[in-house]
Coordinates of C-alpha atoms and ligand atoms in Angstrom, one line a residue:
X22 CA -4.0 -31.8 -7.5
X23 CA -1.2 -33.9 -5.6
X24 CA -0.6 -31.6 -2.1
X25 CA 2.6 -32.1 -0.8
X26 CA 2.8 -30.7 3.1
X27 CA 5.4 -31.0 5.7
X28 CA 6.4 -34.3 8.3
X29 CA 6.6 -32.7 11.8
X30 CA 6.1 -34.5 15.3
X31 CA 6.2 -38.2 13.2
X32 CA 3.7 -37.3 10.5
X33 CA 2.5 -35.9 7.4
X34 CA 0.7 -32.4 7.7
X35 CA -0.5 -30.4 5.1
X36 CA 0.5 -26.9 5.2
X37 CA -1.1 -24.3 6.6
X38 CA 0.6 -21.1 5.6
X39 CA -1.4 -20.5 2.2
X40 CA 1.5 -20.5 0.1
X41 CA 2.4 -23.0 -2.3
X42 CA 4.9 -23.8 -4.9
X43 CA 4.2 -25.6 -8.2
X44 CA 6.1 -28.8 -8.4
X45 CA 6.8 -29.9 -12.0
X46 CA 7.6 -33.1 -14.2
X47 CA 10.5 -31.5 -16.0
X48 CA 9.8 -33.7 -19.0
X49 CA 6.4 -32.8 -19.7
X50 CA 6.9 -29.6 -18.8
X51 CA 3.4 -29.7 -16.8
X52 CA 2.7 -28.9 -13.3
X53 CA 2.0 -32.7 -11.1
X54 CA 1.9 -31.2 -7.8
X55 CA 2.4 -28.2 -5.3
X56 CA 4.3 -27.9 -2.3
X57 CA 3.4 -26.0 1.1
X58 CA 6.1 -23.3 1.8
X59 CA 5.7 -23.3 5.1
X60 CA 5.2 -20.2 7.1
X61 CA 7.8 -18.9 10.2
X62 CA 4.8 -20.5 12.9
X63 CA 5.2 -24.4 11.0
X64 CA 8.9 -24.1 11.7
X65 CA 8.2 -23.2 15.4
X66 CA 6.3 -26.6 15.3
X67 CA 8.8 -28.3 13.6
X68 CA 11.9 -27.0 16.1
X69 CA 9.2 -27.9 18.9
X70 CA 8.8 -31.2 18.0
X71 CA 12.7 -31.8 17.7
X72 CA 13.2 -29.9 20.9
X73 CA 10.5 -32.3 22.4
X74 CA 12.6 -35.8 21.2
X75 CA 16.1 -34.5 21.0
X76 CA 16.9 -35.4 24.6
X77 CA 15.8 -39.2 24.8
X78 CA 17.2 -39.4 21.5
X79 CA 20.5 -38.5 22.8
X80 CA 19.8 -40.4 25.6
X81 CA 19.5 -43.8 23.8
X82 CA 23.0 -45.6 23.6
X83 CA 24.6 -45.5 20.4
X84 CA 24.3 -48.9 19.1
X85 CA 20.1 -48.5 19.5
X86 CA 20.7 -45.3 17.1
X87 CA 23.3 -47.3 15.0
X88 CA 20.5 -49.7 14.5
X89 CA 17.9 -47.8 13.1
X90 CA 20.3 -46.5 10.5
X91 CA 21.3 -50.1 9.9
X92 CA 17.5 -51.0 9.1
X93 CA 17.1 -47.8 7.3
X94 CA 19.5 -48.7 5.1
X95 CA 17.9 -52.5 4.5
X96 CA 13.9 -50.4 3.8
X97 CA 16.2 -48.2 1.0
X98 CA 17.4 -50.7 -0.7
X99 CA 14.1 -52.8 -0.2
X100 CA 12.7 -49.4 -1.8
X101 CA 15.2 -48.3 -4.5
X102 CA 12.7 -48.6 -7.3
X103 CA 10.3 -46.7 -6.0
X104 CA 12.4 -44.0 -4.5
X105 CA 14.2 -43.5 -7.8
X106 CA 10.4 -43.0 -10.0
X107 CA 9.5 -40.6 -7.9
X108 CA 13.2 -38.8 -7.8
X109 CA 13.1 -38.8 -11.3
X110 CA 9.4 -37.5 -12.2
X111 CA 10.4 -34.2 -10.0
X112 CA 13.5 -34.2 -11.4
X113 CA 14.3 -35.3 -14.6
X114 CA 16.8 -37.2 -14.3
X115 CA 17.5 -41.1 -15.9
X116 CA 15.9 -43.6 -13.6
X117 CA 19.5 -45.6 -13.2
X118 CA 20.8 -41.9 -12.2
X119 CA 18.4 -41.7 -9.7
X120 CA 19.6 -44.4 -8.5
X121 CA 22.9 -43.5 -8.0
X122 CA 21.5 -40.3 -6.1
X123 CA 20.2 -42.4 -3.6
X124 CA 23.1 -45.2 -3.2
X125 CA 25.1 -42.4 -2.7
X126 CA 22.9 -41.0 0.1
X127 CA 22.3 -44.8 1.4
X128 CA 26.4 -45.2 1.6
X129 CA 26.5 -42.2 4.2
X130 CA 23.7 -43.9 6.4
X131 CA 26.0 -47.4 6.5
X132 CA 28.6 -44.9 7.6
X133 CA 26.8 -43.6 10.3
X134 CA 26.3 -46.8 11.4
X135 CA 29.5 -47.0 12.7
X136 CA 28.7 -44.5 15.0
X137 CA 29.2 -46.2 18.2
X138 CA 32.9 -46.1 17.3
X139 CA 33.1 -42.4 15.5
X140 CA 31.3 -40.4 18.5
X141 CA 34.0 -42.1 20.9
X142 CA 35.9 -39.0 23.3
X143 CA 39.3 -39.8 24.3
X144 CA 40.6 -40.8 28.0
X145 CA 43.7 -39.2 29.3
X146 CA 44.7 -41.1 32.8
X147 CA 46.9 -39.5 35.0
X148 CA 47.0 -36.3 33.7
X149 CA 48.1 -34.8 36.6
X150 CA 48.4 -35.8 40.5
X151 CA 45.1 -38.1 40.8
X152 CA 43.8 -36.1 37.8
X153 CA 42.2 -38.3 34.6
X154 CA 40.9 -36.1 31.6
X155 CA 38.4 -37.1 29.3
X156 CA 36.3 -36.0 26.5
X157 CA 33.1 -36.6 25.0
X158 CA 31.6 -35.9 22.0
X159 CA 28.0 -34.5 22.4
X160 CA 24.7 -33.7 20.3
X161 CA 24.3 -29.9 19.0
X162 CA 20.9 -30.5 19.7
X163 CA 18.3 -29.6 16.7
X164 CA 20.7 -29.1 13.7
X165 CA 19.0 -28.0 10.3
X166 CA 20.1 -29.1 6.6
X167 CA 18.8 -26.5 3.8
X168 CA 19.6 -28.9 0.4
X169 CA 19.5 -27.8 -3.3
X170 CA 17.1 -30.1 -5.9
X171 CA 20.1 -31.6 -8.1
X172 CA 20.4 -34.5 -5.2
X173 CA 17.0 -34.8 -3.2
X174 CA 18.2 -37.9 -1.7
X175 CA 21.8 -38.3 -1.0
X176 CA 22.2 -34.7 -0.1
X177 CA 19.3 -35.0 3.0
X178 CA 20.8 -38.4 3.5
X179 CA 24.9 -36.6 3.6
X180 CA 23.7 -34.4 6.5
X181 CA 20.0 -35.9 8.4
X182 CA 22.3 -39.5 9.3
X183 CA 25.4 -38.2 10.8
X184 CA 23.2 -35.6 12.4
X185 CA 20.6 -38.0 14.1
X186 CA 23.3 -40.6 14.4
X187 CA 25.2 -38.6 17.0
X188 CA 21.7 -37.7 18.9
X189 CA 20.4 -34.1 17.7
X190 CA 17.3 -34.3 16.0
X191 CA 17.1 -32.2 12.6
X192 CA 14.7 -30.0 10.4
X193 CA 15.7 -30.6 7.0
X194 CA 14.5 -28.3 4.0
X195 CA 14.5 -29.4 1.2
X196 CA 14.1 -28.1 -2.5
X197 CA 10.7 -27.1 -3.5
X198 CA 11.7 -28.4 -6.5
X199 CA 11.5 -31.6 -5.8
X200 CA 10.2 -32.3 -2.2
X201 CA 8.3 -35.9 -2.8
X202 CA 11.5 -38.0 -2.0
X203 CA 12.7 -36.3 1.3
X204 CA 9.1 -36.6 3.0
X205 CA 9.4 -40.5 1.9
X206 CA 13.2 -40.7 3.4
X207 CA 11.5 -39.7 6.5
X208 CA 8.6 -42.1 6.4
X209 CA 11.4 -45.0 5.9
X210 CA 13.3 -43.9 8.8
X211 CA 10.5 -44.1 11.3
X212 CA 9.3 -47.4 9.9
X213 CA 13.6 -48.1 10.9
X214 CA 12.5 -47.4 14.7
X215 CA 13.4 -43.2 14.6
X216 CA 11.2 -41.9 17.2
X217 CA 8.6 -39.3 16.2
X218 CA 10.4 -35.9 15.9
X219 CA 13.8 -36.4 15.9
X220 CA 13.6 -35.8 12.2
X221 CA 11.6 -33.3 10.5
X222 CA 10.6 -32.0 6.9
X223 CA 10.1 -28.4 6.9
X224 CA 8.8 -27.5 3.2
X225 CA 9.3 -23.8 2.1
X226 CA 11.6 -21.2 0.3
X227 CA 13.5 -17.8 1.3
X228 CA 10.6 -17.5 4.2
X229 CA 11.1 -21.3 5.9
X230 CA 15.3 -20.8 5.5
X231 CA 15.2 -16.9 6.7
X232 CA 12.9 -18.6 9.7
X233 CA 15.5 -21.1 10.7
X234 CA 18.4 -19.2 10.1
X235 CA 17.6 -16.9 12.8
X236 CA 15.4 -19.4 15.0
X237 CA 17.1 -19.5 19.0
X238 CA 16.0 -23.2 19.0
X239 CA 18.1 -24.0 16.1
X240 CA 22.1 -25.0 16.8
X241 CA 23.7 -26.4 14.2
X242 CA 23.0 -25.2 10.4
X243 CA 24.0 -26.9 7.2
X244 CA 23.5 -25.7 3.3
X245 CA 24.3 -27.0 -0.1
X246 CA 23.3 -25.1 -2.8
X247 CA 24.3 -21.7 -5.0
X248 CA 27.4 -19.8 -3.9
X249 CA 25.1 -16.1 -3.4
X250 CA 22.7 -18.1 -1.3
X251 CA 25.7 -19.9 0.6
X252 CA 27.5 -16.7 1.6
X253 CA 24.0 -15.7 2.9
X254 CA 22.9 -18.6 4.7
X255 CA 26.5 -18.6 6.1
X256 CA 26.9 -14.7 7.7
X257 CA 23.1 -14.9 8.3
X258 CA 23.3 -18.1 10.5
X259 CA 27.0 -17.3 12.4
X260 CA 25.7 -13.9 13.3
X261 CA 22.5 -16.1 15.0
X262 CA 25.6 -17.4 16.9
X263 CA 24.8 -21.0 14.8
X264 CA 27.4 -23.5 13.9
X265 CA 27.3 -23.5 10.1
X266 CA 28.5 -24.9 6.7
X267 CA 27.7 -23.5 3.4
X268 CA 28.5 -25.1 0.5
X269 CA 28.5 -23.7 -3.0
X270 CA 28.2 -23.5 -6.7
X271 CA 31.3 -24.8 -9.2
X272 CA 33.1 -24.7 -11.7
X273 CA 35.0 -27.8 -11.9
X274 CA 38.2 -28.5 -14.9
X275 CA 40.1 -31.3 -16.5
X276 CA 43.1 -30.6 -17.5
X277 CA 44.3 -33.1 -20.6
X278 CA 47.6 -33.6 -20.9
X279 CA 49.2 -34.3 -24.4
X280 CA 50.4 -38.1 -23.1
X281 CA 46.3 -39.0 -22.2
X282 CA 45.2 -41.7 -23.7
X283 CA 42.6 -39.3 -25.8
X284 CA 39.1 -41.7 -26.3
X285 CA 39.3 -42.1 -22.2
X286 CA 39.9 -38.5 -22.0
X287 CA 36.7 -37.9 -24.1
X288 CA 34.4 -40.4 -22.8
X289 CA 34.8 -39.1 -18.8
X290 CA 34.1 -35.8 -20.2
X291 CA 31.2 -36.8 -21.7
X292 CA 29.7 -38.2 -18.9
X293 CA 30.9 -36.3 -16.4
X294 CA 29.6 -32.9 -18.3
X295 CA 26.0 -33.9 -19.6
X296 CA 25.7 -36.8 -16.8
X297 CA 22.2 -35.2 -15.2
X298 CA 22.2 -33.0 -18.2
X299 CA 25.3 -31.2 -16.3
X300 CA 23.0 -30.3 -13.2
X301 CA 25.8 -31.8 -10.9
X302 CA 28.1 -29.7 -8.6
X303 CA 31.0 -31.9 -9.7
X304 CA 30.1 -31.8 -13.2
X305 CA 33.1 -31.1 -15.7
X306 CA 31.8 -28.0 -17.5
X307 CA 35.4 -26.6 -18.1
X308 CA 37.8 -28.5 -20.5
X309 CA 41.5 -27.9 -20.6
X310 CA 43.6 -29.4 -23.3
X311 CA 47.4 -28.5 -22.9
X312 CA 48.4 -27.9 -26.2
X313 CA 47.1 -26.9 -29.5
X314 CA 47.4 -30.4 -30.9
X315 CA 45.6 -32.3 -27.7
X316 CA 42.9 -29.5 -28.6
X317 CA 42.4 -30.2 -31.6
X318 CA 42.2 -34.0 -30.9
X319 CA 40.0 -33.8 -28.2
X320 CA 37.4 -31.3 -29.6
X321 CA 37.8 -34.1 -32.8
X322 CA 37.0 -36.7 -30.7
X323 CA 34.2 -34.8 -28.3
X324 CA 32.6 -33.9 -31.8
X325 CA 30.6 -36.8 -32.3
X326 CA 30.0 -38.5 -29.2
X327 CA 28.4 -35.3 -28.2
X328 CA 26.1 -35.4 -31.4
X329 CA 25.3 -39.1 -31.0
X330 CA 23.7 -38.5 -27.2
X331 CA 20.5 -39.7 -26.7
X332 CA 18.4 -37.0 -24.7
X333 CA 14.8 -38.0 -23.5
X334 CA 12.4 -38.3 -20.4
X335 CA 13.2 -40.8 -17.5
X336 CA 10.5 -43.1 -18.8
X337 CA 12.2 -43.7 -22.1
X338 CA 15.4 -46.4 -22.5
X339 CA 19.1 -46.2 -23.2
X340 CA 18.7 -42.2 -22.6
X341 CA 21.8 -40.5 -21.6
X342 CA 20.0 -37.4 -19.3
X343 CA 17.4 -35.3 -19.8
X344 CA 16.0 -32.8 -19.4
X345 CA 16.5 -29.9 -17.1
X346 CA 14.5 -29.0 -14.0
X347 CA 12.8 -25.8 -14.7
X348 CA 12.0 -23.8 -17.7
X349 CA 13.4 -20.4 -15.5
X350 CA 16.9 -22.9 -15.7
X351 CA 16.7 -23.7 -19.1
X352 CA 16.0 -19.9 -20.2
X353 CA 19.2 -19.3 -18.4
X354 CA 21.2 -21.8 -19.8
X355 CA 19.9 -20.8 -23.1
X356 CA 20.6 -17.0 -22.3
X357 CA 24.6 -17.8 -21.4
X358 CA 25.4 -20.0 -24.5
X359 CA 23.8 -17.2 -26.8
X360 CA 26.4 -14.8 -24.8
X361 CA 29.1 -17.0 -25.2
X362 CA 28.8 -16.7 -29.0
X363 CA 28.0 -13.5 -28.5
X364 CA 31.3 -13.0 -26.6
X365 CA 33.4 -14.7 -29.4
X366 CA 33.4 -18.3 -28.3
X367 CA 33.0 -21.2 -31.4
X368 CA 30.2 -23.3 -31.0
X369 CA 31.3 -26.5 -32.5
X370 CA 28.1 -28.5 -31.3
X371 CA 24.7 -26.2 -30.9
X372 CA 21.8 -28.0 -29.0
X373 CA 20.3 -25.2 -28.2
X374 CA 17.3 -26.0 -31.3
X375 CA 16.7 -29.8 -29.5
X376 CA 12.7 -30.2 -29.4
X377 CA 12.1 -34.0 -27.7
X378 CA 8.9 -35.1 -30.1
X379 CA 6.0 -36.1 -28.1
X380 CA 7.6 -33.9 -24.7
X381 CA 7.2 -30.3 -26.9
X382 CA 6.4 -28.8 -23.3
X383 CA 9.4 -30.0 -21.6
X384 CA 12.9 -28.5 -20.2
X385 CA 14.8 -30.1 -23.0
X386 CA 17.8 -28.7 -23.7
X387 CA 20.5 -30.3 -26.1
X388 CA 24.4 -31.0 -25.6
X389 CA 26.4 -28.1 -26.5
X390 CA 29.9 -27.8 -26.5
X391 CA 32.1 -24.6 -27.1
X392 CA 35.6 -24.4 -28.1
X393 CA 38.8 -21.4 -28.1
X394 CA 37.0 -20.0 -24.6
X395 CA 38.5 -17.3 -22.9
X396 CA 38.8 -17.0 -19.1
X397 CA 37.0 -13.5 -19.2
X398 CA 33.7 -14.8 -21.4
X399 CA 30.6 -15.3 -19.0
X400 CA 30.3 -19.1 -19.8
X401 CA 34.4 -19.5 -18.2
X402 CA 33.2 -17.5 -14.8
X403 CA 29.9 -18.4 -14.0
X404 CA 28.4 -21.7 -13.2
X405 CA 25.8 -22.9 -16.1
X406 CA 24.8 -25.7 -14.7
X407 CA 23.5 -27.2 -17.8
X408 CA 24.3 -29.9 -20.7
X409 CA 27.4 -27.4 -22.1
X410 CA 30.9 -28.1 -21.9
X411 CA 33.5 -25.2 -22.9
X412 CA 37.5 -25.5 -24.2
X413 CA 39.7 -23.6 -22.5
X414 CA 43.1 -24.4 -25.1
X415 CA 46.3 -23.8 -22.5
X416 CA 49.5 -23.1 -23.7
X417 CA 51.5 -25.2 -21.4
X418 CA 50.9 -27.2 -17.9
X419 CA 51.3 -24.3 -15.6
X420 CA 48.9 -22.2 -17.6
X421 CA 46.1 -25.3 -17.3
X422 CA 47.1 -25.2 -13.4
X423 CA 47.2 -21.5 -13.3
X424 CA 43.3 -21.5 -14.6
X425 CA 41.9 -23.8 -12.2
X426 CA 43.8 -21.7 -9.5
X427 CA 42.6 -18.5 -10.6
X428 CA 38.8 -19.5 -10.7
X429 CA 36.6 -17.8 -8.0
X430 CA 35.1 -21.7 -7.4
X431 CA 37.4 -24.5 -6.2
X432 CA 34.8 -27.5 -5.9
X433 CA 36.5 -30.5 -7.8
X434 CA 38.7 -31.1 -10.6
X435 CA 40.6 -33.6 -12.4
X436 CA 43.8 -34.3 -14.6
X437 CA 43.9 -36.9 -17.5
X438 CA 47.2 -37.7 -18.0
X439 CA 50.0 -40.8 -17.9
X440 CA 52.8 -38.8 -16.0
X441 CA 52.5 -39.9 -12.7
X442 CA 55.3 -36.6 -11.9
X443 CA 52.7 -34.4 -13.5
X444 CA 49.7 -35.9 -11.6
X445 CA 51.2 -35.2 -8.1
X446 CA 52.5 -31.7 -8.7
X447 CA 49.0 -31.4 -9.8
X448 CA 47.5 -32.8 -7.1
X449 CA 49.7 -31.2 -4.5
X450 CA 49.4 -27.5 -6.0
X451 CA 46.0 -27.0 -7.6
X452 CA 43.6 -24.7 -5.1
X453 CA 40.8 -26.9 -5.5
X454 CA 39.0 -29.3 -2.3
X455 CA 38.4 -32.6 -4.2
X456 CA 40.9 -33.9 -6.7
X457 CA 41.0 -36.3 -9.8
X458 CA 43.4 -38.4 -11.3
X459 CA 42.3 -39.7 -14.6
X460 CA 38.9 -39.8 -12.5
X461 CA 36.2 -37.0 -14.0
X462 CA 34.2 -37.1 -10.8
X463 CA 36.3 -37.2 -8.2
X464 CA 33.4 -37.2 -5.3
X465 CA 34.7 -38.9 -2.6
X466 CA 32.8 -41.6 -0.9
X467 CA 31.1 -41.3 2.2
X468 CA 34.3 -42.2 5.0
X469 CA 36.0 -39.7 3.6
X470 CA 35.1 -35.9 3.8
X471 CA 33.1 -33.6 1.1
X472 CA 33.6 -30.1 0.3
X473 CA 35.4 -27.9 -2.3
X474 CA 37.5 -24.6 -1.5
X475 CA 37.4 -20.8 -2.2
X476 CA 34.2 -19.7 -3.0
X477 CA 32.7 -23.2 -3.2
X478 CA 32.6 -23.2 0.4
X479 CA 31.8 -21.0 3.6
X480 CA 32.9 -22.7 7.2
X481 CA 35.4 -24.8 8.3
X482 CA 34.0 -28.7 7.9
X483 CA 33.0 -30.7 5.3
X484 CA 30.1 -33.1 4.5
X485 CA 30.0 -36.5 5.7
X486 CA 33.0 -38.6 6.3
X487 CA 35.1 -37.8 9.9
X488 CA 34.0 -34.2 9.7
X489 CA 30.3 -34.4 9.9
X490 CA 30.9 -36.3 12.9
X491 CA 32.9 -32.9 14.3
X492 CA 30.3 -30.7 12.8
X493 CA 27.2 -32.3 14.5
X494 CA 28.7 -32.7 17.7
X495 CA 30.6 -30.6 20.5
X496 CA 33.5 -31.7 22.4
X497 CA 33.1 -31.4 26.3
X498 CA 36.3 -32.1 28.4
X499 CA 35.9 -32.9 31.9
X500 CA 39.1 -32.9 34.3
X501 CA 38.0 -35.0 37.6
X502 CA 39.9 -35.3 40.9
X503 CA 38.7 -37.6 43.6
X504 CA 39.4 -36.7 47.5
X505 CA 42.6 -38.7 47.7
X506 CA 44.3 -36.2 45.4
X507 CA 42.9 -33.0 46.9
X508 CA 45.7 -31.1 48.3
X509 CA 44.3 -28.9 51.6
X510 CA 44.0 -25.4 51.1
X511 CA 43.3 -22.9 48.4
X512 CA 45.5 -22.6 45.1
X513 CA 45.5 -19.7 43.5
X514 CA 47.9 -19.8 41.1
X515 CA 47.3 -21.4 37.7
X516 CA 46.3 -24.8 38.0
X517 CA 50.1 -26.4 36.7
X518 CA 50.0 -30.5 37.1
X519 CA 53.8 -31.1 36.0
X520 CA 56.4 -28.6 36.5
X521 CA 60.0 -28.9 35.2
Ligands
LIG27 P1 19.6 -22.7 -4.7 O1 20.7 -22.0 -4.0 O2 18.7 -22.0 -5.6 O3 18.7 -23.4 -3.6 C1 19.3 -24.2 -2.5 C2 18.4 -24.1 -1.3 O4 18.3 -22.7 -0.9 C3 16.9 -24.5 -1.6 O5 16.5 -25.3 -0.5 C4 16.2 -23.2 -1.7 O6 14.8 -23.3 -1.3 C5 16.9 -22.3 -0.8 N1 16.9 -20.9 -1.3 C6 16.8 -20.5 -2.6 N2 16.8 -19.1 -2.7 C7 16.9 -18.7 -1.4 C8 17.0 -17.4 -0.8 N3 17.0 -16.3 -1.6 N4 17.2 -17.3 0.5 C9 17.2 -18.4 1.3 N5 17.1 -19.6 0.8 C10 17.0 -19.8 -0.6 O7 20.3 -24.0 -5.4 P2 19.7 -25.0 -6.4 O8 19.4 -24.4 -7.7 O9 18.6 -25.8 -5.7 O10 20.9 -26.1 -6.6 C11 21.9 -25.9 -7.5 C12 23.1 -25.2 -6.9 O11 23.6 -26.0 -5.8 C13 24.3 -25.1 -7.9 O12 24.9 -23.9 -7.7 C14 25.2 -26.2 -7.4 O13 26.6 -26.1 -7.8 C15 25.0 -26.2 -6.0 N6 25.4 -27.5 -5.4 C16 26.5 -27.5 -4.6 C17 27.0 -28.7 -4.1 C18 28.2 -28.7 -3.2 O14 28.4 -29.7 -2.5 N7 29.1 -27.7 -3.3 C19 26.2 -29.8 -4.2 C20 25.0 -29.8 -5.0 C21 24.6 -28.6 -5.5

């Protein structure tokens, strides 16, 4: 069987810990692989190794690192095919999906390209009597990424290039779901020029993250995945005196406004909730129409694209996602949509019988949509992450707002609607980090900043964009006198340059 190890010092190394996790093709359902979880001693080696190239790393000027990200991102897009197969054997997802995992990731690479100009400090001259300020922007040092297994590529790629871009080296950990395409990001980037150990694939699960969460040579730590694990990896790594974001799990809505052009409506919410059979953290997964009768159109016109979706596994054509990555996700998908109808919730489409013919093994599960949800039933507060899309029916416009508002997760969210008034009090007063108008998915691109509020989110800056430069780098401000403005004699009260 395929043996999937770790990349330390420049190179592949199998594991050596003993433990192992099963790495399946979600659409046959069988086991292709296993991955090394790597034991607390592997990370050592790993933070050794960074520790080791960090420093000439840091040392190299910027345009030599800009550079290997530029011919990075030329060996990606020489080896899109390739990276999106394997992304979507582990995975599940459609091959053109795949695709747009990793252009997504790629774009943040061409953005750290620019990081000659991004990393500049800021000169101050004559700050005070033959005083000049200045200030720099320096390397963490070895920063960590922990990434979840919906986005094996463009998640790494959001927080490994501004990272080693700015001069730290990094340890990422990826998913054991899916851990082929990370090892092969960092085979790419060496063949770019990276020198051997400034980055690093740690394989492994609680053990590997509980390892580097606490680890002393470890500065800088940053985590996507579920909100319980978040708020964990968050306390966990600030009380290891770690910088750290942590981002979380969703719940994302769009509103529909009575005046939205209704087929548009529909379509974004049918891609944007069974896109990656809904396995996206800016998947729409809650539906508010503002009114009974924009309800009842939109459930009328949701009706049978839903039922005409074509489910299947990557390999097949003109499929629309498929299936889900584990069977442990799909029982629990399956388990919340049999509470929602427990809980009183009408389940207009039910794809919970789908059975893909010649894939009988496979995480298939089929589109389901609910309508008349409540905002206490379990498929309203928690985060399914699957192919079903609930209706919330609102009353009014500040009800639709006031649900969005009121839900513990604040990732993304969008409003469908041609009242440009009702779009910007929306936009201005909704509680929520990344905001749609008449766009489902409203994930901004890779110069601007990432990252959802409330409970989607522990720490203070966001993915890529101008925060991840902040985030993997630490101002220093130096205040320099030369002789000819020495004053003789001590001063001993507060250093004051301009009085008056
Ligand atoms: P997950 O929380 O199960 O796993 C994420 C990472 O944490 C993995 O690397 C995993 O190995 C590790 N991990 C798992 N259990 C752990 C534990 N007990 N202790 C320490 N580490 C642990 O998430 P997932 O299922 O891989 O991904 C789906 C989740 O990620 C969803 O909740 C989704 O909303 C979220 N997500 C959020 C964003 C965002 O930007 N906010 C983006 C993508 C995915």
């Amino acid at each position: 069987m395929n043996e999937i190890g770790h990349f330390i010092g420049g190179r592949k190394v199998p594991g050596t810990s003993g433990r192992f996790a099963d790495v399946f093709n979600p659409a046959t359902g069988e086991v292709e692989s296993r991955v090394a979880l790597a034991s607390p001693a592997e990370l050592d080696q790993a933070v050794a190794a960074a520790t080791e190239a960090q420093a000439d790393w840091a040392a190299q000027n910027p345009q030599r690192r800009a550079r290997v990200m530029m011919r990075f991102v030329a060996l990606l897009n020489e080896h899109m095919d390739e990276l999106a197969q394997m992304l979507s054997r582990e995975h599940g997802k459609t091959v053109e999906d795949s695709k747009g995992d990793i252009q997504r990731g790629l774009e943040v690479v061409e953005f750290a390209v620019g990081v000659p100009h991004l990393q500049k400090g800021e000169f101050s001259e004559g700050a005070g009597p033959g005083i000049d300020m200045y200030s720099m922007r320096q390397p963490l040092g070895v920063g960590a990424g922990i990434t979840p297994f919906n986005f094996p590529a463009m998640i790494p790629m959001w927080m490994f290039a501004p990272a080693i871009a700015t001069g730290n080296a990094f340890i990422l950990k990826p998913s054991e779901r899916d851990p082929s395409v990370p090892i092969r990001l960092a085979e790419l980037i060496m063949e770019a020029g990276l020198p051997a150990g400034v980055l690093n694939v740690v394989n492994g699960d609680k053990e590997a993250v509980d390892a580097i969460l606490s680890h002393p040579g470890i500065a800088g730590v940053s985590f996507v995945g579920s909100t319980p694990i978040a708020s964990h990896v968050y306390a966990t790594a600030a009380q290891h005196g770690k910088r750290v974001q942590a981002f979380g799990g969703a719940k994302n809505h769009m509103v529909v406004m009575p005046d939205a052009d209704m087929d548009k409506a529909a379509d974004a919410l049918i891609g944007a909730g069974y896109g990656s059979a809904g396995e996206r953290c800016m998947a729409v997964s809650v539906a508010v129409p503002v009114g009974e009768a924009t309800a009842d159109r939109l459930v009328d016109a949701l009706t049978p694209r839903i039922e005409s979706l074509q489910i299947g596994p990557y390999t097949a054509e003109n499929v629309d996602f498929g299936p889900v990555v584990t069977q442990a996700s799909l029982d629990k998908i399956r388990g919340l949509v049999e509470r929602g109808i427990a809980q009183g919730a009408d389940l207009v489409v039910d794809g919970r019988n789908f059975r893909m013919q010649g894939y009988e093994n496979g995480f298939f599960m089929g589109a389901c949509l609910f309508d008349r949800v409540k905002a206490d039933m379990d498929i309203y507060t928690q985060e399914i992450f699957g192919p079903v899309l609930s209706v919330v029916r609102a009353g009014t416009y500040e009800e639709a707002l006031g649900l969005a508002n009121d839900h513990e997760y604040g990732n993304g969210v969008a409003i469908f609607t041609r009242d440009g008034d009702a779009a910007r009090d929306f936009a201005a007063r909704v509680q929520v980090g990344m905001v749609g108008v008449n766009v489902p998915i409203p994930t901004p691109l890779a110069y601007h900043s990432f990252g959802g509020w409330k409970r989607s989110v522990f720490g203070d800056l966001n993915q890529h964009g101008p925060d991840s430069i902040k985030f993997w780098t630490r101002t220093k401000t130096v205040t320099a006198r030369w002789p000819s403005g020495i004053k003789d004699g001590a001063e001993f009260s507060m250093p004051v340059y301009h009085q008056g």
